[in-house]
GROMACS .gro file of C-alpha atoms in nm:
model
  502
    1MET     CA    1  -0.983   0.851   2.935
    2LYS     CA    2  -1.041   0.749   3.293
    3ASN     CA    3  -1.401   0.868   3.320
    4LYS     CA    4  -1.659   0.608   3.412
    5TYR     CA    5  -2.017   0.614   3.297
    6ILE     CA    6  -2.324   0.455   3.445
    7ILE     CA    7  -2.506   0.172   3.272
    8SER     CA    8  -2.845   0.297   3.393
    9PHE     CA    9  -2.848   0.549   3.107
   10VAL     CA   10  -3.098   0.436   2.848
   11ALA     CA   11  -2.964   0.324   2.514
   12THR     CA   12  -3.051   0.644   2.333
   13THR     CA   13  -2.863   0.850   2.593
   14LEU     CA   14  -2.560   0.629   2.541
   15ALA     CA   15  -2.580   0.678   2.168
   16LEU     CA   16  -2.615   1.054   2.175
   17SER     CA   17  -2.368   1.132   2.450
   18GLY     CA   18  -2.085   0.912   2.330
   19CYS     CA   19  -2.066   0.743   2.670
   20THR     CA   20  -1.876   0.420   2.644
   21LYS     CA   21  -1.785   0.298   2.988
   22LEU     CA   22  -2.004   0.109   3.229
   23ASP     CA   23  -2.009   0.131   3.604
   24GLU     CA   24  -1.737  -0.103   3.724
   25ASN     CA   25  -1.943  -0.229   4.016
   26LEU     CA   26  -2.152  -0.422   3.766
   27ASN     CA   27  -1.843  -0.614   3.661
   28GLY     CA   28  -1.964  -0.624   3.303
   29GLN     CA   29  -2.287  -0.805   3.384
   30VAL     CA   30  -2.588  -0.652   3.213
   31SER     CA   31  -2.944  -0.779   3.190
   32SER     CA   32  -3.216  -0.690   2.944
   33GLY     CA   33  -3.383  -0.478   3.207
   34SER     CA   34  -3.080  -0.255   3.248
   35LEU     CA   35  -3.137  -0.066   2.926
   36GLY     CA   36  -3.514  -0.075   2.936
   37SER     CA   37  -3.587   0.004   2.572
   38ASN     CA   38  -3.756  -0.177   2.286
   39ASP     CA   39  -3.606   0.067   2.035
   40VAL     CA   40  -3.392  -0.189   1.853
   41PRO     CA   41  -3.215   0.064   1.625
   42GLY     CA   42  -3.129   0.266   1.936
   43LEU     CA   43  -2.995  -0.043   2.109
   44ILE     CA   44  -2.781  -0.126   1.806
   45THR     CA   45  -2.647   0.230   1.805
   46ALA     CA   46  -2.567   0.189   2.174
   47SER     CA   47  -2.373  -0.128   2.090
   48TYR     CA   48  -2.163   0.055   1.833
   49THR     CA   49  -2.112   0.340   2.078
   50ALA     CA   50  -1.999   0.100   2.350
   51MET     CA   51  -1.714  -0.008   2.123
   52ARG     CA   52  -1.552   0.336   2.127
   53GLY     CA   53  -1.426   0.331   2.484
   54PRO     CA   54  -1.217   0.014   2.481
   55TYR     CA   55  -1.110   0.025   2.114
   56GLN     CA   56  -1.085   0.387   1.996
   57ALA     CA   57  -0.770   0.573   2.111
   58PRO     CA   58  -0.437   0.446   2.243
   59TRP     CA   59  -0.522   0.405   2.609
   60ASN     CA   60  -0.715   0.081   2.644
   61TRP     CA   61  -0.726  -0.225   2.416
   62SER     CA   62  -0.468  -0.060   2.193
   63ALA     CA   63  -0.236  -0.016   2.490
   64LEU     CA   64  -0.266  -0.384   2.579
   65GLN     CA   65  -0.180  -0.482   2.221
   66GLU     CA   66   0.088  -0.222   2.146
   67VAL     CA   67   0.265  -0.108   2.466
   68THR     CA   68   0.322  -0.477   2.546
   69SER     CA   69   0.506  -0.513   2.213
   70ASP     CA   70   0.823  -0.403   2.036
   71GLU     CA   71   0.634  -0.119   1.862
   72VAL     CA   72   0.548   0.115   2.150
   73ILE     CA   73   0.715   0.235   2.466
   74VAL     CA   74   0.582   0.488   2.717
   75PRO     CA   75   0.895   0.602   2.896
   76THR     CA   76   0.879   0.761   3.237
   77ARG     CA   77   1.007   1.115   3.181
   78ALA     CA   78   1.110   1.229   3.529
   79GLY     CA   79   0.767   1.265   3.693
   80ASP     CA   80   0.575   1.260   3.366
   81TRP     CA   81   0.413   0.931   3.269
   82ASP     CA   82   0.519   0.758   3.589
   83ASP     CA   83   0.163   0.649   3.682
   84ASN     CA   84   0.299   0.428   3.957
   85GLY     CA   85   0.488   0.221   3.701
   86ALA     CA   86   0.177   0.108   3.515
   87TRP     CA   87   0.310   0.188   3.165
   88ARG     CA   88   0.649   0.035   3.245
   89ALA     CA   89   0.478  -0.281   3.367
   90LEU     CA   90   0.304  -0.326   3.032
   91HIS     CA   91   0.617  -0.288   2.823
   92LEU     CA   92   0.834  -0.498   3.056
   93HIS     CA   93   0.570  -0.774   3.091
   94LYS     CA   94   0.548  -0.723   3.466
   95TRP     CA   95   0.178  -0.661   3.512
   96ALA     CA   96  -0.012  -0.812   3.805
   97ALA     CA   97  -0.361  -0.949   3.855
   98ASP     CA   98  -0.479  -0.618   4.001
   99ASP     CA   99  -0.359  -0.406   3.706
  100ALA     CA  100  -0.622  -0.134   3.671
  101ARG     CA  101  -0.594  -0.092   3.294
  102ILE     CA  102  -0.625  -0.466   3.229
  103SER     CA  103  -0.925  -0.477   3.462
  104ASP     CA  104  -1.097  -0.181   3.295
  105VAL     CA  105  -1.047  -0.321   2.945
  106PHE     CA  106  -1.175  -0.665   3.045
  107ARG     CA  107  -1.485  -0.506   3.194
  108ASP     CA  108  -1.551  -0.277   2.899
  109LEU     CA  109  -1.503  -0.546   2.634
  110ASN     CA  110  -1.746  -0.771   2.817
  111SER     CA  111  -1.988  -0.480   2.845
  112ILE     CA  112  -1.997  -0.457   2.465
  113SER     CA  113  -2.087  -0.824   2.455
  114TYR     CA  114  -2.367  -0.783   2.707
  115VAL     CA  115  -2.510  -0.465   2.551
  116SER     CA  116  -2.519  -0.625   2.206
  117THR     CA  117  -2.671  -0.943   2.350
  118ASP     CA  118  -2.940  -0.722   2.502
  119VAL     CA  119  -3.055  -0.629   2.149
  120LEU     CA  120  -3.158  -0.989   2.091
  121ALA     CA  121  -3.415  -0.977   2.372
  122PHE     CA  122  -3.634  -0.723   2.188
  123ASN     CA  123  -3.746  -0.914   1.876
  124PRO     CA  124  -3.503  -0.766   1.623
  125THR     CA  125  -3.534  -0.852   1.256
  126PRO     CA  126  -3.292  -1.119   1.132
  127ALA     CA  127  -3.074  -0.844   0.981
  128GLN     CA  128  -3.072  -0.643   1.306
  129ALA     CA  129  -2.993  -0.955   1.505
  130ALA     CA  130  -2.702  -1.031   1.273
  131VAL     CA  131  -2.551  -0.687   1.342
  132ALA     CA  132  -2.580  -0.737   1.718
  133ARG     CA  133  -2.433  -1.086   1.693
  134PHE     CA  134  -2.139  -0.953   1.491
  135ILE     CA  135  -2.062  -0.681   1.747
  136ARG     CA  136  -2.085  -0.941   2.022
  137SER     CA  137  -1.851  -1.173   1.830
  138PHE     CA  138  -1.606  -0.890   1.768
  139SER     CA  139  -1.576  -0.809   2.139
  140GLU     CA  140  -1.569  -1.174   2.245
  141PHE     CA  141  -1.281  -1.237   2.005
  142SER     CA  142  -1.082  -0.967   2.185
  143VAL     CA  143  -1.160  -1.122   2.524
  144LEU     CA  144  -1.052  -1.462   2.388
  145ASP     CA  145  -0.733  -1.307   2.252
  146GLY     CA  146  -0.649  -1.133   2.578
  147TRP     CA  147  -0.766  -1.369   2.848
  148GLY     CA  148  -0.833  -1.710   2.689
  149GLN     CA  149  -1.178  -1.747   2.847
  150VAL     CA  150  -1.496  -1.558   2.769
  151PRO     CA  151  -1.795  -1.478   2.995
  152TYR     CA  152  -2.136  -1.476   2.828
  153ARG     CA  153  -2.509  -1.453   2.890
  154ASP     CA  154  -2.816  -1.539   2.687
  155PRO     CA  155  -3.059  -1.266   2.579
  156GLY     CA  156  -3.284  -1.160   2.865
  157GLU     CA  157  -3.084  -1.349   3.124
  158GLY     CA  158  -3.072  -1.175   3.461
  159VAL     CA  159  -2.768  -1.101   3.672
  160THR     CA  160  -2.863  -1.286   3.988
  161LYS     CA  161  -2.644  -1.572   3.879
  162PRO     CA  162  -2.282  -1.546   3.760
  163SER     CA  163  -2.227  -1.534   3.387
  164ARG     CA  164  -2.117  -1.860   3.231
  165VAL     CA  165  -1.772  -1.887   3.073
  166ARG     CA  166  -1.646  -2.057   2.759
  167ASN     CA  167  -1.291  -2.188   2.744
  168ALA     CA  168  -1.078  -2.118   2.438
  169ALA     CA  169  -1.180  -2.427   2.240
  170ASP     CA  170  -1.550  -2.376   2.304
  171GLU     CA  171  -1.533  -2.005   2.226
  172ILE     CA  172  -1.352  -2.066   1.897
  173ALA     CA  173  -1.616  -2.318   1.791
  174TYR     CA  174  -1.892  -2.082   1.898
  175LEU     CA  175  -1.748  -1.785   1.706
  176ILE     CA  176  -1.696  -1.988   1.389
  177ASN     CA  177  -2.057  -2.112   1.396
  178GLU     CA  178  -2.193  -1.769   1.484
  179LEU     CA  179  -2.011  -1.579   1.211
  180THR     CA  180  -2.082  -1.844   0.949
  181ALA     CA  181  -2.453  -1.815   1.031
  182ILE     CA  182  -2.476  -1.436   1.019
  183ILE     CA  183  -2.265  -1.354   0.712
  184PRO     CA  184  -2.557  -1.407   0.469
  185LEU     CA  185  -2.775  -1.180   0.684
  186LEU     CA  186  -2.533  -0.886   0.702
  187PRO     CA  187  -2.530  -0.602   0.447
  188ASP     CA  188  -2.252  -0.558   0.192
  189GLY     CA  189  -2.156  -0.225   0.347
  190PRO     CA  190  -2.075   0.049   0.426
  191ALA     CA  191  -1.750   0.006   0.617
  192SER     CA  192  -1.887   0.205   0.911
  193GLN     CA  193  -2.142  -0.068   0.982
  194ALA     CA  194  -2.121  -0.439   1.049
  195ASN     CA  195  -2.100  -0.598   0.705
  196LYS     CA  196  -2.031  -0.928   0.533
  197ASN     CA  197  -1.662  -0.864   0.471
  198ALA     CA  198  -1.604  -0.738   0.823
  199ALA     CA  199  -1.742  -1.072   0.948
  200ARG     CA  200  -1.528  -1.261   0.697
  201THR     CA  201  -1.219  -1.072   0.816
  202LEU     CA  202  -1.296  -1.158   1.177
  203LEU     CA  203  -1.348  -1.520   1.075
  204MET     CA  204  -1.009  -1.516   0.902
  205LYS     CA  205  -0.849  -1.397   1.225
  206ILE     CA  206  -1.016  -1.677   1.420
  207TYR     CA  207  -0.890  -1.947   1.185
  208LEU     CA  208  -0.542  -1.793   1.163
  209ASN     CA  209  -0.503  -1.757   1.542
  210LYS     CA  210  -0.687  -2.077   1.637
  211GLY     CA  211  -0.372  -2.280   1.699
  212ALA     CA  212  -0.215  -1.994   1.895
  213PHE     CA  213  -0.518  -1.950   2.119
  214LEU     CA  214  -0.522  -2.323   2.194
  215ASN     CA  215  -0.147  -2.346   2.257
  216ARG     CA  216   0.015  -2.006   2.300
  217ALA     CA  217   0.356  -2.141   2.395
  218THR     CA  218   0.377  -2.353   2.078
  219PRO     CA  219   0.120  -2.240   1.819
  220THR     CA  220   0.014  -2.487   1.551
  221PHE     CA  221  -0.144  -2.422   1.212
  222ASP     CA  222  -0.386  -2.679   1.074
  223PRO     CA  223  -0.378  -2.682   0.691
  224ALA     CA  224  -0.759  -2.695   0.690
  225ASP     CA  225  -0.771  -2.375   0.894
  226MET     CA  226  -0.521  -2.208   0.661
  227ALA     CA  227  -0.734  -2.310   0.364
  228LYS     CA  228  -1.029  -2.135   0.528
  229VAL     CA  229  -0.821  -1.820   0.566
  230ILE     CA  230  -0.732  -1.826   0.198
  231SER     CA  231  -1.089  -1.897   0.088
  232LEU     CA  232  -1.231  -1.613   0.298
  233ALA     CA  233  -0.968  -1.373   0.162
  234ASN     CA  234  -1.073  -1.466  -0.190
  235GLU     CA  235  -1.436  -1.389  -0.105
  236ILE     CA  236  -1.338  -1.052   0.040
  237ALA     CA  237  -1.135  -0.971  -0.271
  238THR     CA  238  -1.456  -0.960  -0.475
  239GLY     CA  239  -1.563  -0.654  -0.274
  240GLY     CA  240  -1.371  -0.412  -0.495
  241TYR     CA  241  -1.104  -0.313  -0.241
  242THR     CA  242  -0.765  -0.191  -0.356
  243LEU     CA  243  -0.459  -0.066  -0.173
  244THR     CA  244  -0.497   0.307  -0.115
  245PRO     CA  245  -0.216   0.490  -0.303
  246ASN     CA  246  -0.147   0.729  -0.013
  247TYR     CA  247  -0.114   0.503   0.289
  248PHE     CA  248  -0.216   0.771   0.539
  249ASP     CA  249  -0.542   0.845   0.354
  250ASN     CA  250  -0.674   0.529   0.520
  251PHE     CA  251  -0.670   0.716   0.853
  252ALA     CA  252  -0.741   1.075   0.743
  253PRO     CA  253  -1.035   1.294   0.852
  254THR     CA  254  -1.201   1.207   0.520
  255ASN     CA  255  -1.100   0.840   0.522
  256ASN     CA  256  -1.463   0.734   0.477
  257ILE     CA  257  -1.437   0.890   0.129
  258ILE     CA  258  -1.077   0.855   0.015
  259SER     CA  259  -0.973   0.517   0.155
  260LYS     CA  260  -1.008   0.231  -0.090
  261GLU     CA  261  -0.922  -0.046   0.154
  262ASN     CA  262  -1.105   0.011   0.482
  263ILE     CA  263  -1.338  -0.283   0.550
  264PHE     CA  264  -1.469  -0.205   0.897
  265THR     CA  265  -1.452   0.129   1.077
  266SER     CA  266  -1.614   0.322   1.359
  267GLN     CA  267  -1.793   0.619   1.209
  268ASN     CA  268  -1.694   0.947   1.370
  269LEU     CA  269  -1.876   1.269   1.292
  270ALA     CA  270  -1.686   1.595   1.335
  271ASN     CA  271  -1.772   1.774   1.659
  272ILE     CA  272  -2.039   1.512   1.740
  273THR     CA  273  -1.870   1.175   1.804
  274GLY     CA  274  -1.514   1.046   1.799
  275SER     CA  275  -1.405   1.159   2.143
  276ASP     CA  276  -1.059   1.029   2.238
  277LEU     CA  277  -0.948   0.946   1.884
  278ASP     CA  278  -0.745   1.268   1.913
  279GLY     CA  279  -0.546   1.073   2.171
  280MET     CA  280  -0.371   0.906   1.880
  281TRP     CA  281  -0.176   1.225   1.818
  282LYS     CA  282  -0.199   1.380   2.165
  283CYS     CA  283  -0.030   1.076   2.327
  284THR     CA  284   0.288   1.126   2.127
  285LEU     CA  285   0.325   1.496   2.037
  286HIS     CA  286   0.530   1.735   2.250
  287TYR     CA  287   0.370   2.006   2.459
  288ASN     CA  288   0.506   2.275   2.226
  289GLN     CA  289   0.369   2.128   1.903
  290ASN     CA  290   0.037   2.213   1.740
  291PRO     CA  291  -0.181   2.068   1.874
  292ASN     CA  292   0.002   2.047   2.203
  293GLY     CA  293   0.040   1.688   2.314
  294TYR     CA  294   0.111   1.481   2.623
  295ASN     CA  295   0.470   1.388   2.525
  296GLY     CA  296   0.440   1.021   2.610
  297PHE     CA  297   0.414   0.736   2.360
  298SER     CA  298   0.712   0.663   2.136
  299THR     CA  299   0.834   0.386   1.912
  300LEU     CA  300   1.163   0.200   1.940
  301SER     CA  301   1.457   0.253   1.710
  302ASN     CA  302   1.489  -0.116   1.625
  303PHE     CA  303   1.132  -0.114   1.499
  304TYR     CA  304   1.179   0.210   1.307
  305ASN     CA  305   1.491   0.069   1.144
  306LYS     CA  306   1.286  -0.209   0.985
  307PHE     CA  307   1.166   0.046   0.727
  308GLU     CA  308   1.359   0.133   0.412
  309ALA     CA  309   1.408   0.503   0.346
  310SER     CA  310   1.184   0.479   0.038
  311ASP     CA  311   0.896   0.316   0.227
  312THR     CA  312   0.611   0.568   0.227
  313ARG     CA  313   0.471   0.413   0.544
  314ARG     CA  314   0.766   0.572   0.723
  315GLY     CA  315   0.594   0.904   0.666
  316GLY     CA  316   0.642   1.248   0.518
  317THR     CA  317   0.448   1.567   0.458
  318TYR     CA  318   0.071   1.554   0.446
  319ALA     CA  319  -0.156   1.822   0.299
  320GLY     CA  320  -0.384   1.979   0.556
  321GLN     CA  321  -0.142   1.896   0.835
  322THR     CA  322   0.220   1.977   0.757
  323ASN     CA  323   0.127   2.309   0.596
  324VAL     CA  324  -0.076   2.396   0.908
  325SER     CA  325   0.165   2.293   1.182
  326GLY     CA  326   0.487   2.157   1.032
  327ILE     CA  327   0.403   1.812   1.169
  328ARG     CA  328   0.458   1.522   0.933
  329VAL     CA  329   0.270   1.192   0.928
  330GLY     CA  330   0.433   0.862   1.017
  331PHE     CA  331   0.745   0.862   1.228
  332LEU     CA  332   0.872   1.191   1.372
  333VAL     CA  333   1.247   1.187   1.431
  334GLY     CA  334   1.498   1.470   1.446
  335GLN     CA  335   1.439   1.844   1.464
  336GLN     CA  336   1.073   1.943   1.465
  337VAL     CA  337   0.956   2.263   1.298
  338ASP     CA  338   0.641   2.471   1.265
  339GLN     CA  339   0.450   2.536   0.942
  340ASN     CA  340   0.702   2.804   0.845
  341GLY     CA  341   1.001   2.579   0.893
  342VAL     CA  342   1.104   2.748   1.219
  343ALA     CA  343   1.277   2.508   1.458
  344LEU     CA  344   1.078   2.430   1.772
  345LYS     CA  345   1.221   2.407   2.123
  346ASP     CA  346   1.132   2.201   2.427
  347ARG     CA  347   1.024   2.355   2.757
  348LYS     CA  348   1.384   2.415   2.863
  349GLY     CA  349   1.468   2.595   2.540
  350ASN     CA  350   1.662   2.305   2.392
  351PRO     CA  351   1.602   2.202   2.028
  352LEU     CA  352   1.290   1.990   1.998
  353ALA     CA  353   1.468   1.708   1.815
  354PHE     CA  354   1.324   1.362   1.879
  355THR     CA  355   1.597   1.102   1.922
  356PRO     CA  356   1.596   0.730   1.841
  357GLU     CA  357   1.753   0.672   2.183
  358VAL     CA  358   1.494   0.608   2.452
  359SER     CA  359   1.498   0.434   2.790
  360ILE     CA  360   1.211   0.295   2.993
  361ILE     CA  361   1.305   0.557   3.255
  362GLU     CA  362   1.445   0.887   3.128
  363ARG     CA  363   1.637   1.095   3.385
  364ASP     CA  364   1.853   1.341   3.189
  365PRO     CA  365   1.658   1.671   3.207
  366ASN     CA  366   1.801   1.775   2.869
  367HIS     CA  367   1.695   1.454   2.698
  368LEU     CA  368   1.379   1.329   2.863
  369GLU     CA  369   1.143   1.553   2.663
  370VAL     CA  370   1.286   1.448   2.326
  371ALA     CA  371   1.364   1.081   2.390
  372GLY     CA  372   1.193   0.847   2.147
  373ILE     CA  373   1.063   0.858   1.791
  374ARG     CA  374   0.702   0.974   1.778
  375VAL     CA  375   0.422   0.843   1.556
  376ILE     CA  376   0.131   1.011   1.378
  377LYS     CA  377  -0.078   0.735   1.221
  378TYR     CA  378  -0.404   0.931   1.198
  379PRO     CA  379  -0.359   1.267   1.018
  380ILE     CA  380  -0.467   1.547   1.248
  381ASP     CA  381  -0.813   1.696   1.198
  382TYR     CA  382  -0.730   2.062   1.262
  383ALA     CA  383  -1.087   2.171   1.198
  384ASN     CA  384  -1.198   1.988   1.512
  385THR     CA  385  -0.909   2.000   1.757
  386GLY     CA  386  -1.112   2.226   1.986
  387SER     CA  387  -1.401   1.983   2.018
  388LYS     CA  388  -1.175   1.679   2.072
  389LYS     CA  389  -1.410   1.499   1.832
  390PRO     CA  390  -1.229   1.464   1.501
  391ASP     CA  391  -1.380   1.341   1.176
  392ASN     CA  392  -1.137   1.052   1.124
  393ASP     CA  393  -1.319   0.718   1.128
  394TRP     CA  394  -1.146   0.466   1.354
  395VAL     CA  395  -1.007   0.178   1.148
  396TYR     CA  396  -1.069  -0.177   1.267
  397TYR     CA  397  -0.998  -0.379   0.950
  398ARG     CA  398  -0.822  -0.298   0.622
  399TYR     CA  399  -0.777  -0.493   0.301
  400ALA     CA  400  -0.398  -0.488   0.341
  401ASP     CA  401  -0.440  -0.697   0.656
  402VAL     CA  402  -0.657  -0.944   0.464
  403LEU     CA  403  -0.385  -0.980   0.201
  404LEU     CA  404  -0.115  -1.032   0.463
  405MET     CA  405  -0.324  -1.294   0.644
  406LYS     CA  406  -0.378  -1.474   0.314
  407ALA     CA  407  -0.004  -1.461   0.246
  408GLU     CA  408   0.069  -1.600   0.591
  409ALA     CA  409  -0.175  -1.888   0.547
  410MET     CA  410  -0.013  -1.967   0.211
  411LEU     CA  411   0.336  -1.951   0.356
  412ARG     CA  412   0.238  -2.184   0.638
  413THR     CA  413   0.107  -2.436   0.381
  414SER     CA  414   0.412  -2.423   0.151
  415GLN     CA  415   0.254  -2.196  -0.112
  416THR     CA  416   0.552  -1.967  -0.082
  417ALA     CA  417   0.564  -1.828  -0.435
  418GLN     CA  418   0.203  -1.710  -0.423
  419ALA     CA  419   0.254  -1.562  -0.078
  420LEU     CA  420   0.562  -1.373  -0.195
  421THR     CA  421   0.366  -1.220  -0.483
  422ILE     CA  422   0.103  -1.088  -0.242
  423VAL     CA  423   0.355  -0.938  -0.002
  424ASN     CA  424   0.547  -0.775  -0.285
  425LEU     CA  425   0.227  -0.618  -0.416
  426ILE     CA  426   0.194  -0.441  -0.082
  427ARG     CA  427   0.561  -0.349  -0.060
  428THR     CA  428   0.584  -0.201  -0.408
  429THR     CA  429   0.262  -0.005  -0.352
  430ARG     CA  430   0.423   0.142  -0.039
  431GLY     CA  431   0.747   0.230  -0.216
  432ALA     CA  432   0.955  -0.050  -0.062
  433SER     CA  433   1.176  -0.283  -0.259
  434ALA     CA  434   1.043  -0.628  -0.349
  435PHE     CA  435   1.149  -0.927  -0.141
  436THR     CA  436   1.344  -1.200  -0.319
  437SER     CA  437   1.220  -1.459  -0.070
  438LEU     CA  438   0.959  -1.484   0.203
  439THR     CA  439   1.012  -1.626   0.550
  440LEU     CA  440   0.809  -1.615   0.868
  441ASP     CA  441   1.055  -1.360   1.007
  442ASN     CA  442   1.032  -1.110   0.725
  443LEU     CA  443   0.655  -1.163   0.699
  444LEU     CA  444   0.619  -1.073   1.068
  445ASP     CA  445   0.830  -0.763   1.003
  446GLU     CA  446   0.608  -0.676   0.707
  447ARG     CA  447   0.296  -0.703   0.920
  448GLY     CA  448   0.464  -0.464   1.161
  449ARG     CA  449   0.545  -0.216   0.887
  450GLU     CA  450   0.197  -0.226   0.737
  451LEU     CA  451  -0.011  -0.243   1.056
  452TYR     CA  452   0.194  -0.051   1.314
  453TRP     CA  453  -0.008   0.115   1.591
  454GLU     CA  454  -0.329  -0.059   1.472
  455SER     CA  455  -0.369  -0.286   1.778
  456PHE     CA  456  -0.248  -0.614   1.624
  457ARG     CA  457   0.116  -0.642   1.731
  458ARG     CA  458   0.082  -0.846   2.052
  459GLN     CA  459  -0.145  -1.094   1.876
  460ASP     CA  460   0.101  -1.123   1.588
  461LEU     CA  461   0.404  -1.169   1.813
  462ILE     CA  462   0.229  -1.449   2.002
  463ARG     CA  463   0.123  -1.625   1.682
  464PHE     CA  464   0.478  -1.604   1.543
  465GLY     CA  465   0.632  -1.723   1.872
  466LYS     CA  466   0.813  -1.396   1.946
  467PHE     CA  467   0.617  -1.236   2.228
  468LEU     CA  468   0.832  -1.363   2.514
  469THR     CA  469   1.167  -1.279   2.352
  470ALA     CA  470   1.382  -0.987   2.459
  471TRP     CA  471   1.366  -0.655   2.272
  472GLN     CA  472   1.470  -0.299   2.342
  473GLU     CA  473   1.412  -0.215   2.707
  474LYS     CA  474   1.250  -0.556   2.771
  475PRO     CA  475   1.419  -0.877   2.883
  476VAL     CA  476   1.291  -1.227   2.813
  477SER     CA  477   0.953  -1.267   2.983
  478GLU     CA  478   0.770  -1.554   3.152
  479ALA     CA  479   0.516  -1.773   2.972
  480LYS     CA  480   0.232  -1.657   3.196
  481TYR     CA  481   0.233  -1.322   3.013
  482LEU     CA  482   0.100  -1.487   2.698
  483VAL     CA  483  -0.243  -1.419   2.849
  484PHE     CA  484  -0.361  -1.141   3.077
  485PRO     CA  485  -0.479  -1.218   3.429
  486ILE     CA  486  -0.847  -1.241   3.510
  487PRO     CA  487  -0.893  -0.922   3.713
  488ASP     CA  488  -0.912  -0.980   4.086
  489ASN     CA  489  -1.243  -0.797   4.103
  490GLN     CA  490  -1.399  -1.047   3.859
  491LEU     CA  491  -1.308  -1.361   4.050
  492GLY     CA  492  -1.629  -1.347   4.251
  493ASN     CA  493  -1.765  -1.529   3.947
  494PRO     CA  494  -1.675  -1.894   4.023
  495ASN     CA  495  -1.692  -1.977   3.652
  496LEU     CA  496  -1.387  -1.760   3.585
  497ILE     CA  497  -1.060  -1.932   3.670
  498GLN     CA  498  -0.746  -1.729   3.722
  499ASN     CA  499  -0.494  -1.787   3.447
  500PRO     CA  500  -0.182  -1.984   3.549
  501GLY     CA  501   0.096  -1.790   3.719
  502TYR     CA  502  -0.114  -1.503   3.850
   0.00000   0.00000   0.00000
């Protein structure tokens, strides 16, 4: 996860090798000459491939969205997962302007933008250009979300001058115009490619978060923006999506076939692509489980306790996984067993029983290996554990998220009864009891239950005004942490201005 790749590879090499990271000395600045290819399909493939590094797996963009939230903690377990305090800094909101992970993600997200912009310099068809523009918009939205200002270049522009930078207001206006223009040019599907409903979902997120991006300390919600969210959701609803009966099928090795709600995914082909998606189970499983994990990421008991016992999103047995290893999907708490029901032990010979109790620093040698509830969101692809390239497609957008965004926009514009109906559709499908009323607080909780570990939690907490509050193992944090710092190594660009407080 820390490997760095060199941008001088041609686009086809990028596509075939699965390389996703760009040499950090370039600081995310790429010109049309850097790829040196007029193979537009190859350049588009390279753009998709570039998305894997920052987005796919728990280490990068996901870490910035989840470890900074009330959903994920990476406790230091004696010497394990110390990493000079880097994981603790994320959860405690104590990161600095020279944080290496924040710097790497900023660089890699901007690299996606520049690689996809590069496509436009080689006379693509209108449909090909629309795909490149969508990928660029997708990455720029993440940069806007994280840093509040977005570097950009025009197609064919060289790197002798610093990239220009849009502020939040200008970037929002740009993204709205860009997505509105390309939606008619995009295909209807499949989910593994840029498509109309993926662009509509991204546009929904822009309108929903607009007031938060412009004023993170006190988000506002313009009724006209909320109406756009609702209208876009209604357009997406005509696409034939339904809530998948088995929640975890959305993330399974065959999710491209069995999911009925995935709108936009990254296609992974067994033993060919998908490197690092296995990190989604390796990051959390114990060393003595199958597959053996890194014994790091956990969730917090207060978050776990938001789920009713009947809620199927909490997890259970899963065919093709539990019968192979004993590992369940969802939340792993209590004694862990193998496929024959035999109790597992930790490395000291103690029962491998994951506990709800977890501290940011674990010191008790008899507890540190089992502290924290573990999470398996993506069912394990046992056929491809050796290659580290599982068949699960990475999920960017799902229909359930569209429904919850629509419900939120309705709730924020006093259409509470309609919003409640939508939320209860999701809850009853997942085996949870219906709400009798809907508030912003229980809607935020419902987004957590439905979308946990899907890289949305920080964004949601900011929009709902909860990101700076105290939660387990985190005190109240300062307002500067509502945005990430511009990395120190990027400030040679005079158009980037360090965010306040850093």
